[in-house]
Amino acid sequence: MAASSSTRKSIQPHRKSRTGCSSCKRRKVKCDEEKPCSNCIRFGLPCNLVPENAHFEHGIVGPAAPTRRGRGRPRKNWADPPHSQSTPSTTPTSPLDDPTPLNQRACVPTTTTIDLNITQAELLLHFTTTTAPSIGGCDKHPHHLAFWTRNALHIGLAHPFVLHLLLADTAFHLAYLTATHHHEQEEVLLLPPRRSHSEYLALAQQHLTEGVSGFAAELARPGEGNCGALYLGAVLLCFCTFADGPRGDGDLLVCSVDGDGDGDEGCGLEEVGGGGVSMPFVYGVRLMHQTFRPEVLFAGLMEPLGRDLPPSPLDTPVYVRDGFPRVEWEEQLDGLREFVVARAQEGGAPNEGELSRTTAAVAVHALDNLIGIYAAIYGRRGPDGEIRDDGPPHNQFVFGWLYRVEPEFAACVRRCDPSALLVLAHYAVLLNRQTTPSGWFLKGWKEHIIARVGVLLGESETSKWMRWPMERIAPEEKE
């Protein structure tokens, strides 16, 4: 009994901790209530018995610093709040961690957005799918199509004025396709048009203005680094100018004349946006050819355009190669040449003198070039009845005449010289669907030029030479 009494006296009563830290209470262990307690020190847990934003290290309290968790228990993350242990978070830390299928996730607005320019995207899509294949030569030369659908866009990224002109040309094409005459054409829109005819024309003018501004700035400093872009820009400007159509009664493609045709005032080559602007940019194409060697001008991304220069000789006239009807032209144009030469020798109309002889000589030179193009396209019928052509291969291109015409000829047209006007009217006959099958941008030019020349010549001895051009456009007017 004594031993038993002694044993009971040696047992110390349990001292409960009522002011221990919250970490020890959650773990249901005794806290020594030190600041911080030894348990929190051992396991690197935050102890609420020390001031906030302080830490402990070997019993020293100081500024907060990262701590390491000791070995042994606890294995759970006792540092988290109680609710975080019992209720797992339902918010993924990353979109990749979200188990919800993509098509069922809610759209969460972000603080930043990226705006898409749908209009420019539409124009680029239409260019690559429809406008580019319609450019002359793409149907016969796959490398030309690759250039327009790929290389031209890359050049536009480095020279934005090219991209503006490309978009302007595309907007003109969409305006053409959405016009009232669309159902008569062979072109088919891959997608329904998103805008009206007038809206596409407005878009074309906006991009044309920006493109011309950039083109003029680059043209002031031509060099090997931008000559290809300038060449491409000049070509696109020609397309845009044609596609924009006649800007008034006096617009005769190579220049503008006043409504009465009685002088030089109100005539001349205008700025972009006025009539008769195509010739300066045709001269721009020629200037690039004359200034830079082909291996420089057609280097890099421009290489596909120079691959067919010089053009291959023709085995047969173009009408045989492309399968369209032949036009009997020899009597008309040979007779016109005799008339123009005789007029030059006679000095033209009374009181015209030496100026008329010079003007007629310019007209004869332009007419000889035009006869060469007629011969390449339709062939020349010889005395034996055989049709042949032995001229230079570049005569097969209708636009070659416009490319080679001299500024003096445009000056003659400005003065409304009858010989020059007749030559221009006979050139307009070639702007038809057979000789320019991809020439959607030429719509209306042929009819406009021939009609205006007829008005300017009036009832004179020269007007009889307009009957043949008038007859040549009549069939297409009825279609």
Coordinates of C-alpha atoms in Angstrom, one line a residue:
M1 CA 0.0 0.0 0.0
A2 CA 2.9 2.4 0.8
A3 CA 4.4 1.7 -2.6
S4 CA 1.2 2.3 -4.3
S5 CA 0.7 5.6 -2.4
S6 CA 4.2 6.6 -3.4
T7 CA 3.6 5.9 -7.0
R8 CA 0.4 8.0 -7.1
K9 CA 2.2 10.9 -5.5
S10 CA 4.9 10.8 -8.2
I11 CA 2.4 11.2 -11.1
Q12 CA 2.3 14.9 -12.1
P13 CA -1.1 16.3 -13.2
H14 CA -1.5 17.1 -16.9
R15 CA -1.3 20.8 -17.7
K16 CA -3.6 21.7 -20.6
S17 CA -2.6 24.3 -23.1
R18 CA -5.4 26.8 -23.5
T19 CA -3.5 29.5 -25.3
G20 CA -1.5 27.4 -27.8
C21 CA -1.1 28.4 -31.4
S22 CA -3.7 27.5 -34.0
S23 CA -1.3 25.1 -35.9
C24 CA -0.9 22.9 -32.8
K25 CA -4.6 23.0 -32.2
R26 CA -5.4 21.8 -35.7
R27 CA -2.9 19.0 -35.3
K28 CA -4.2 18.2 -31.8
V29 CA -0.7 18.3 -30.2
K30 CA 0.5 20.1 -27.1
C31 CA 1.9 23.6 -27.7
D32 CA 4.6 24.9 -25.4
E33 CA 3.2 28.4 -26.1
E34 CA 6.6 29.8 -26.9
K35 CA 6.7 32.7 -29.4
P36 CA 7.1 30.8 -31.8
C37 CA 6.3 27.4 -30.4
S38 CA 8.8 24.6 -30.8
N39 CA 6.4 22.5 -33.0
C40 CA 6.1 25.3 -35.5
I41 CA 9.9 25.8 -35.5
R42 CA 10.5 22.1 -36.1
F43 CA 8.1 21.8 -39.1
G44 CA 8.6 25.3 -40.5
L45 CA 4.9 26.3 -40.0
P46 CA 3.7 29.8 -39.4
C47 CA 2.9 30.4 -35.7
N48 CA 0.3 32.9 -34.8
L49 CA 1.9 33.6 -31.5
V50 CA 4.5 35.8 -33.2
P51 CA 3.8 39.2 -34.8
E52 CA 2.5 39.1 -38.4
N53 CA 5.1 39.4 -41.2
A54 CA 7.9 38.1 -38.9
H55 CA 9.8 34.8 -39.0
F56 CA 11.8 32.7 -36.6
E57 CA 15.2 31.2 -36.9
H58 CA 16.8 29.5 -33.9
G59 CA 14.6 31.5 -31.6
I60 CA 15.3 34.9 -33.3
V61 CA 12.4 36.9 -34.6
G62 CA 13.0 39.1 -37.6
P63 CA 11.7 40.1 -41.1
A64 CA 9.7 37.5 -42.9
A65 CA 11.8 35.0 -44.9
P66 CA 11.2 31.6 -46.5
T67 CA 11.5 28.6 -44.2
R68 CA 12.1 24.9 -44.7
R69 CA 9.8 22.3 -43.3
G70 CA 11.4 19.9 -40.9
R71 CA 11.6 16.2 -41.2
G72 CA 8.8 13.9 -39.9
R73 CA 5.2 14.9 -39.3
P74 CA 3.2 16.7 -40.4
R75 CA 2.8 15.3 -43.9
K76 CA -0.2 17.4 -44.6
N77 CA 0.0 21.0 -45.6
W78 CA -1.0 22.3 -42.2
A79 CA 0.1 25.8 -43.3
D80 CA -3.1 26.2 -45.5
P81 CA -6.3 27.5 -44.0
P82 CA -8.7 24.8 -42.8
H83 CA -11.2 25.4 -45.6
S84 CA -8.6 25.0 -48.2
Q85 CA -7.8 21.5 -47.0
S86 CA -11.3 20.3 -46.9
T87 CA -12.6 21.9 -50.1
P88 CA -10.4 21.6 -53.2
S89 CA -10.3 24.6 -55.5
T90 CA -12.5 24.3 -58.6
T91 CA -10.7 27.0 -60.5
P92 CA -7.9 25.7 -62.8
T93 CA -4.6 27.4 -62.5
S94 CA -4.2 27.2 -66.3
P95 CA -6.5 26.7 -69.3
L96 CA -4.6 23.4 -69.9
D97 CA -5.6 22.2 -66.4
D98 CA -9.3 22.8 -67.1
P99 CA -11.1 19.4 -67.7
T100 CA -14.1 21.1 -69.3
P101 CA -14.3 20.5 -73.1
L102 CA -13.4 23.5 -75.2
N103 CA -16.8 23.8 -76.8
Q104 CA -18.4 23.9 -73.3
R105 CA -16.2 26.5 -71.6
A106 CA -17.6 29.9 -70.9
C107 CA -16.1 32.8 -72.8
V108 CA -14.2 34.9 -70.3
P109 CA -13.6 38.5 -71.5
T110 CA -10.0 39.5 -71.5
T111 CA -8.5 42.9 -70.8
T112 CA -6.9 43.1 -74.3
T113 CA -8.5 42.3 -77.7
I114 CA -7.2 42.0 -81.3
D115 CA -9.3 43.6 -83.9
L116 CA -9.6 41.9 -87.3
N117 CA -9.8 44.0 -90.4
I118 CA -12.5 42.0 -92.2
T119 CA -12.6 44.3 -95.2
Q120 CA -8.9 43.9 -96.0
A121 CA -9.1 40.2 -95.4
E122 CA -12.0 40.0 -97.8
L123 CA -10.0 41.8 -100.5
L124 CA -6.9 39.7 -100.0
L125 CA -9.0 36.5 -100.2
H126 CA -10.7 37.7 -103.4
F127 CA -7.3 38.7 -104.9
T128 CA -5.7 35.3 -104.3
T129 CA -8.7 33.3 -105.5
T130 CA -10.2 35.4 -108.3
T131 CA -8.3 38.6 -109.3
A132 CA -4.8 37.1 -109.5
P133 CA -5.9 34.3 -111.9
S134 CA -7.6 36.9 -114.1
I135 CA -4.4 38.8 -114.8
G136 CA -3.1 38.3 -118.3
G137 CA -0.7 35.5 -118.8
C138 CA -1.6 33.5 -115.7
D139 CA -3.7 31.0 -117.7
K140 CA -0.8 30.2 -119.9
H141 CA 2.1 30.5 -117.5
P142 CA 1.7 28.8 -114.1
H143 CA 4.8 30.7 -112.7
H144 CA 2.9 34.0 -113.4
L145 CA 0.0 32.7 -111.3
A146 CA 2.4 31.7 -108.5
F147 CA 3.9 35.2 -108.7
W148 CA 0.6 37.1 -108.3
T149 CA -0.8 34.8 -105.6
R150 CA 2.4 34.6 -103.5
N151 CA 5.3 36.8 -104.5
A152 CA 3.4 40.0 -105.1
L153 CA 2.0 39.7 -101.5
H154 CA 5.5 39.3 -100.1
I155 CA 6.7 42.3 -102.0
G156 CA 3.7 44.2 -100.6
L157 CA 4.7 43.4 -97.0
A158 CA 8.1 45.1 -97.6
H159 CA 6.6 47.9 -99.7
P160 CA 3.1 48.8 -98.4
F161 CA 2.3 51.0 -101.4
V162 CA 2.3 47.8 -103.5
L163 CA -0.2 46.2 -101.1
H164 CA -2.5 49.3 -101.3
L165 CA -2.4 49.2 -105.1
L166 CA -3.1 45.4 -105.0
L167 CA -6.1 46.0 -102.7
A168 CA -7.3 48.8 -104.9
D169 CA -7.2 46.6 -108.0
T170 CA -9.1 43.9 -106.2
A171 CA -11.8 46.4 -105.0
F172 CA -12.2 47.6 -108.6
H173 CA -12.6 43.9 -109.7
L174 CA -15.3 43.3 -107.0
A175 CA -17.0 46.5 -108.2
Y176 CA -17.0 45.2 -111.7
L177 CA -18.4 41.8 -110.7
T178 CA -21.2 43.4 -108.6
A179 CA -22.3 45.8 -111.4
T180 CA -25.5 45.3 -113.2
H181 CA -23.8 43.6 -116.2
H182 CA -22.3 40.8 -114.0
H183 CA -24.8 38.2 -115.2
E184 CA -23.5 38.7 -118.8
Q185 CA -19.9 37.9 -117.8
E186 CA -18.1 34.6 -117.3
E187 CA -16.6 35.5 -114.0
V188 CA -18.2 33.9 -110.9
L189 CA -17.8 35.1 -107.4
L190 CA -16.7 32.4 -105.0
L191 CA -18.5 34.1 -102.1
P192 CA -21.5 36.4 -102.2
P193 CA -20.4 40.1 -102.2
R194 CA -20.4 41.7 -98.8
R195 CA -20.8 45.3 -100.2
S196 CA -22.5 47.2 -103.0
H197 CA -20.9 48.4 -106.2
S198 CA -20.5 51.9 -105.0
E199 CA -18.9 50.8 -101.7
Y200 CA -16.3 48.7 -103.5
L201 CA -15.5 51.7 -105.7
A202 CA -15.0 53.9 -102.6
L203 CA -12.7 51.3 -101.2
A204 CA -10.7 51.2 -104.4
Q205 CA -10.3 54.9 -104.4
Q206 CA -9.1 54.9 -100.8
H207 CA -6.4 52.3 -101.4
L208 CA -5.5 53.9 -104.7
T209 CA -4.9 57.2 -103.0
E210 CA -2.6 55.6 -100.4
G211 CA -0.8 53.5 -103.0
V212 CA -0.1 56.5 -105.3
S213 CA 1.3 58.5 -102.3
G214 CA 3.7 55.7 -101.4
F215 CA 4.6 55.0 -105.0
A216 CA 5.6 58.7 -105.5
A217 CA 7.7 58.7 -102.4
E218 CA 9.6 55.6 -103.5
L219 CA 9.9 56.8 -107.1
A220 CA 11.9 59.8 -105.8
R221 CA 14.8 57.4 -104.8
P222 CA 14.8 54.4 -107.2
G223 CA 17.5 51.8 -106.7
E224 CA 18.3 48.2 -106.8
G225 CA 16.5 47.6 -103.6
N226 CA 13.1 49.0 -104.7
C227 CA 13.2 48.9 -108.5
G228 CA 11.2 45.6 -108.6
A229 CA 8.6 47.1 -106.3
L230 CA 8.4 50.2 -108.4
Y231 CA 7.9 48.1 -111.6
L232 CA 5.2 46.1 -109.9
G233 CA 3.6 49.3 -108.6
A234 CA 3.5 50.8 -112.1
V235 CA 1.9 47.7 -113.5
L236 CA -0.8 47.8 -110.8
L237 CA -1.4 51.5 -111.3
C238 CA -2.1 50.8 -115.0
F239 CA -4.6 48.1 -114.0
C240 CA -6.2 50.5 -111.6
T241 CA -6.4 53.3 -114.0
F242 CA -8.0 51.2 -116.7
A243 CA -10.4 49.6 -114.1
D244 CA -11.4 53.1 -112.9
G245 CA -12.8 53.7 -116.4
P246 CA -13.1 56.9 -118.4
R247 CA -13.3 59.9 -116.1
G248 CA -15.1 62.1 -118.5
D249 CA -16.0 62.8 -122.2
G250 CA -12.5 64.1 -122.8
D251 CA -10.6 61.0 -121.4
L252 CA -9.0 59.3 -124.4
L253 CA -6.8 56.8 -122.4
V254 CA -3.5 58.3 -123.6
C255 CA -4.4 61.8 -122.5
S256 CA -7.4 64.1 -122.0
V257 CA -8.9 66.6 -124.4
D258 CA -11.3 69.3 -123.7
G259 CA -14.9 68.8 -124.7
D260 CA -14.7 70.9 -127.9
G261 CA -11.4 69.6 -129.1
D262 CA -10.3 73.1 -130.1
G263 CA -7.1 73.6 -128.3
D264 CA -4.6 72.6 -125.6
E265 CA -6.3 74.2 -122.6
G266 CA -8.0 71.8 -120.3
C267 CA -6.0 69.0 -121.9
G268 CA -2.9 67.2 -120.9
L269 CA -1.8 64.5 -118.5
E270 CA -3.6 64.9 -115.2
E271 CA -2.8 63.9 -111.7
V272 CA -4.1 60.6 -110.4
G273 CA -7.9 60.8 -110.0
G274 CA -8.3 62.8 -113.2
G275 CA -8.7 61.7 -116.7
G276 CA -6.0 60.2 -119.0
V277 CA -3.7 59.1 -116.2
S278 CA -2.6 55.8 -117.7
M279 CA 0.3 56.9 -119.9
P280 CA 2.6 58.3 -117.1
F281 CA 2.5 54.9 -115.4
V282 CA 3.0 53.0 -118.7
Y283 CA 6.0 55.3 -119.1
G284 CA 7.0 54.3 -115.5
V285 CA 7.1 50.6 -116.5
R286 CA 9.2 51.5 -119.5
L287 CA 11.5 53.7 -117.3
M288 CA 12.2 50.8 -115.0
H289 CA 13.1 48.6 -118.0
Q290 CA 15.4 51.3 -119.4
T291 CA 17.1 52.1 -116.1
F292 CA 17.8 48.7 -114.6
R293 CA 19.3 45.6 -116.2
P294 CA 16.9 42.6 -116.4
E295 CA 19.0 40.6 -113.9
V296 CA 18.5 43.4 -111.4
L297 CA 14.9 44.3 -112.1
F298 CA 13.7 40.7 -112.2
A299 CA 15.8 39.3 -109.3
G300 CA 14.5 37.6 -106.2
L301 CA 10.7 37.6 -105.8
M302 CA 10.4 39.4 -109.2
E303 CA 12.1 36.5 -111.1
P304 CA 8.9 34.8 -112.4
L305 CA 7.9 37.9 -114.3
G306 CA 11.2 38.1 -116.2
R307 CA 11.3 34.4 -117.0
D308 CA 9.5 34.9 -120.4
L309 CA 11.6 37.9 -121.5
P310 CA 12.1 38.2 -124.4
P311 CA 8.9 36.5 -125.5
S312 CA 9.1 33.3 -127.6
P313 CA 8.5 33.7 -131.4
L314 CA 5.1 32.9 -132.7
D315 CA 4.6 29.8 -134.8
T316 CA 1.2 30.9 -135.9
P317 CA -0.8 34.2 -135.5
V318 CA -2.4 34.6 -132.1
Y319 CA -6.0 34.0 -133.4
V320 CA -4.9 30.5 -134.5
R321 CA -3.2 29.8 -131.2
D322 CA -6.0 31.0 -129.0
G323 CA -8.9 29.9 -131.3
F324 CA -10.9 33.0 -131.9
P325 CA -12.3 34.3 -135.3
R326 CA -10.0 36.2 -137.6
V327 CA -10.6 39.8 -138.5
E328 CA -10.0 41.0 -142.1
W329 CA -8.1 44.2 -141.3
E330 CA -5.5 44.7 -144.1
E331 CA -7.6 46.8 -146.5
Q332 CA -8.8 49.1 -143.7
L333 CA -5.4 49.8 -142.0
D334 CA -3.3 49.8 -145.2
G335 CA -5.8 52.3 -146.7
L336 CA -5.6 54.4 -143.5
R337 CA -1.9 54.5 -143.7
E338 CA -2.0 55.8 -147.3
F339 CA -4.4 58.5 -146.2
V340 CA -2.3 59.6 -143.2
V341 CA 0.9 59.6 -145.4
A342 CA -0.8 61.6 -148.1
R343 CA -2.1 64.0 -145.5
A344 CA 1.5 64.5 -144.2
Q345 CA 2.9 65.2 -147.6
E346 CA 0.1 67.6 -148.4
G347 CA 0.6 69.5 -145.2
G348 CA -2.8 68.5 -143.8
A349 CA -5.6 71.0 -143.7
P350 CA -5.1 74.6 -145.0
N351 CA -2.9 76.9 -142.8
E352 CA -1.6 73.9 -140.8
G353 CA 1.8 74.0 -142.4
E354 CA 4.9 72.4 -141.0
L355 CA 3.2 71.5 -137.7
S356 CA 0.7 69.3 -139.5
R357 CA 3.5 67.5 -141.4
T358 CA 5.3 66.8 -138.1
T359 CA 2.1 65.6 -136.5
A360 CA 1.3 63.3 -139.4
A361 CA 4.8 61.8 -139.2
V362 CA 4.2 61.0 -135.6
A363 CA 0.9 59.4 -136.5
V364 CA 2.4 57.3 -139.2
H365 CA 5.0 56.0 -136.8
A366 CA 2.3 55.0 -134.3
L367 CA 0.2 53.5 -137.0
D368 CA 3.1 51.3 -138.3
N369 CA 3.5 49.9 -134.8
L370 CA -0.2 49.3 -134.6
I371 CA -0.2 47.5 -138.0
G372 CA 2.5 45.2 -136.6
I373 CA 0.3 44.2 -133.7
Y374 CA -2.7 43.5 -136.1
A375 CA -0.4 41.3 -138.2
A376 CA 0.8 39.3 -135.1
I377 CA -2.7 38.8 -133.8
Y378 CA -4.6 38.2 -137.0
G379 CA -1.9 37.4 -139.5
R380 CA -1.4 39.1 -142.9
R381 CA -3.0 37.6 -145.9
G382 CA -0.5 37.4 -148.8
P383 CA -1.1 37.6 -152.6
D384 CA -1.3 33.8 -152.6
G385 CA -4.0 33.9 -150.0
E386 CA -1.9 32.4 -147.2
I387 CA -2.0 34.0 -143.8
R388 CA 1.3 34.5 -142.1
D389 CA 3.2 36.7 -139.7
D390 CA 6.9 37.2 -139.6
G391 CA 7.1 40.2 -137.3
P392 CA 8.9 40.4 -133.8
P393 CA 7.3 38.3 -131.1
H394 CA 6.6 41.3 -128.8
N395 CA 3.9 42.4 -131.3
Q396 CA 1.6 39.6 -130.0
F397 CA 0.8 41.7 -126.9
V398 CA -2.0 44.3 -127.4
F399 CA -0.6 46.5 -124.5
G400 CA 2.7 46.6 -126.3
W401 CA 1.5 49.4 -128.5
L402 CA 0.5 51.5 -125.5
Y403 CA 3.9 50.7 -123.9
R404 CA 5.8 51.9 -127.0
V405 CA 3.7 54.9 -128.0
E406 CA 5.7 58.1 -127.7
P407 CA 4.8 61.2 -125.7
E408 CA 4.6 63.2 -129.0
F409 CA 1.7 61.0 -130.1
A410 CA -0.2 61.8 -126.8
A411 CA 0.5 65.5 -127.6
C412 CA -1.0 65.1 -131.0
V413 CA -4.2 63.5 -129.5
R414 CA -4.4 66.4 -127.0
R415 CA -4.4 68.8 -130.0
C416 CA -7.2 66.6 -131.5
D417 CA -5.2 66.0 -134.7
P418 CA -7.4 63.8 -137.0
S419 CA -4.6 61.4 -138.0
A420 CA -3.7 60.7 -134.3
L421 CA -7.4 60.3 -133.3
L422 CA -7.9 57.8 -136.2
V423 CA -4.9 55.7 -135.1
L424 CA -6.2 55.7 -131.5
A425 CA -9.7 54.6 -132.6
H426 CA -8.2 51.7 -134.5
Y427 CA -6.2 50.7 -131.5
A428 CA -9.3 50.7 -129.4
V429 CA -10.8 48.0 -131.7
L430 CA -8.2 45.6 -130.2
L431 CA -9.5 46.0 -126.7
N432 CA -12.0 43.2 -127.1
R433 CA -12.7 39.9 -125.3
Q434 CA -10.8 37.8 -127.8
T435 CA -7.5 39.7 -127.8
T436 CA -7.7 40.6 -124.1
P437 CA -9.6 37.7 -122.5
S438 CA -8.5 38.7 -119.0
G439 CA -9.1 42.3 -119.6
W440 CA -12.1 42.8 -117.3
F441 CA -10.5 46.2 -116.3
L442 CA -11.0 47.4 -119.9
K443 CA -14.8 47.4 -119.7
G444 CA -16.2 50.4 -121.5
W445 CA -12.9 51.8 -122.9
K446 CA -13.3 50.6 -126.5
E447 CA -16.8 52.0 -126.9
H448 CA -15.9 55.2 -125.2
I449 CA -12.8 56.0 -127.3
I450 CA -14.4 55.2 -130.6
A451 CA -17.6 57.2 -129.8
R452 CA -15.6 60.2 -128.6
V453 CA -13.2 60.2 -131.6
G454 CA -16.3 60.1 -133.8
V455 CA -17.7 63.2 -132.1
L456 CA -14.3 65.0 -132.2
L457 CA -13.9 64.4 -135.9
G458 CA -17.5 65.4 -136.7
E459 CA -18.6 65.5 -140.4
S460 CA -15.2 65.8 -142.1
E461 CA -13.2 64.0 -144.8
T462 CA -11.6 61.9 -142.1
S463 CA -14.9 60.7 -140.6
K464 CA -15.3 58.0 -143.3
W465 CA -12.4 56.1 -141.7
M466 CA -14.5 55.7 -138.5
R467 CA -17.1 53.4 -140.2
W468 CA -14.9 50.3 -139.8
P469 CA -14.2 50.8 -136.0
M470 CA -17.8 51.6 -135.4
E471 CA -18.8 48.3 -137.2
R472 CA -16.3 46.3 -135.2
I473 CA -17.7 47.3 -131.8
A474 CA -21.4 46.9 -132.9
P475 CA -21.5 43.0 -132.3
E476 CA -20.3 43.3 -128.7
E477 CA -22.7 46.2 -128.0
K478 CA -25.6 43.8 -128.8
E479 CA -24.4 41.1 -126.4

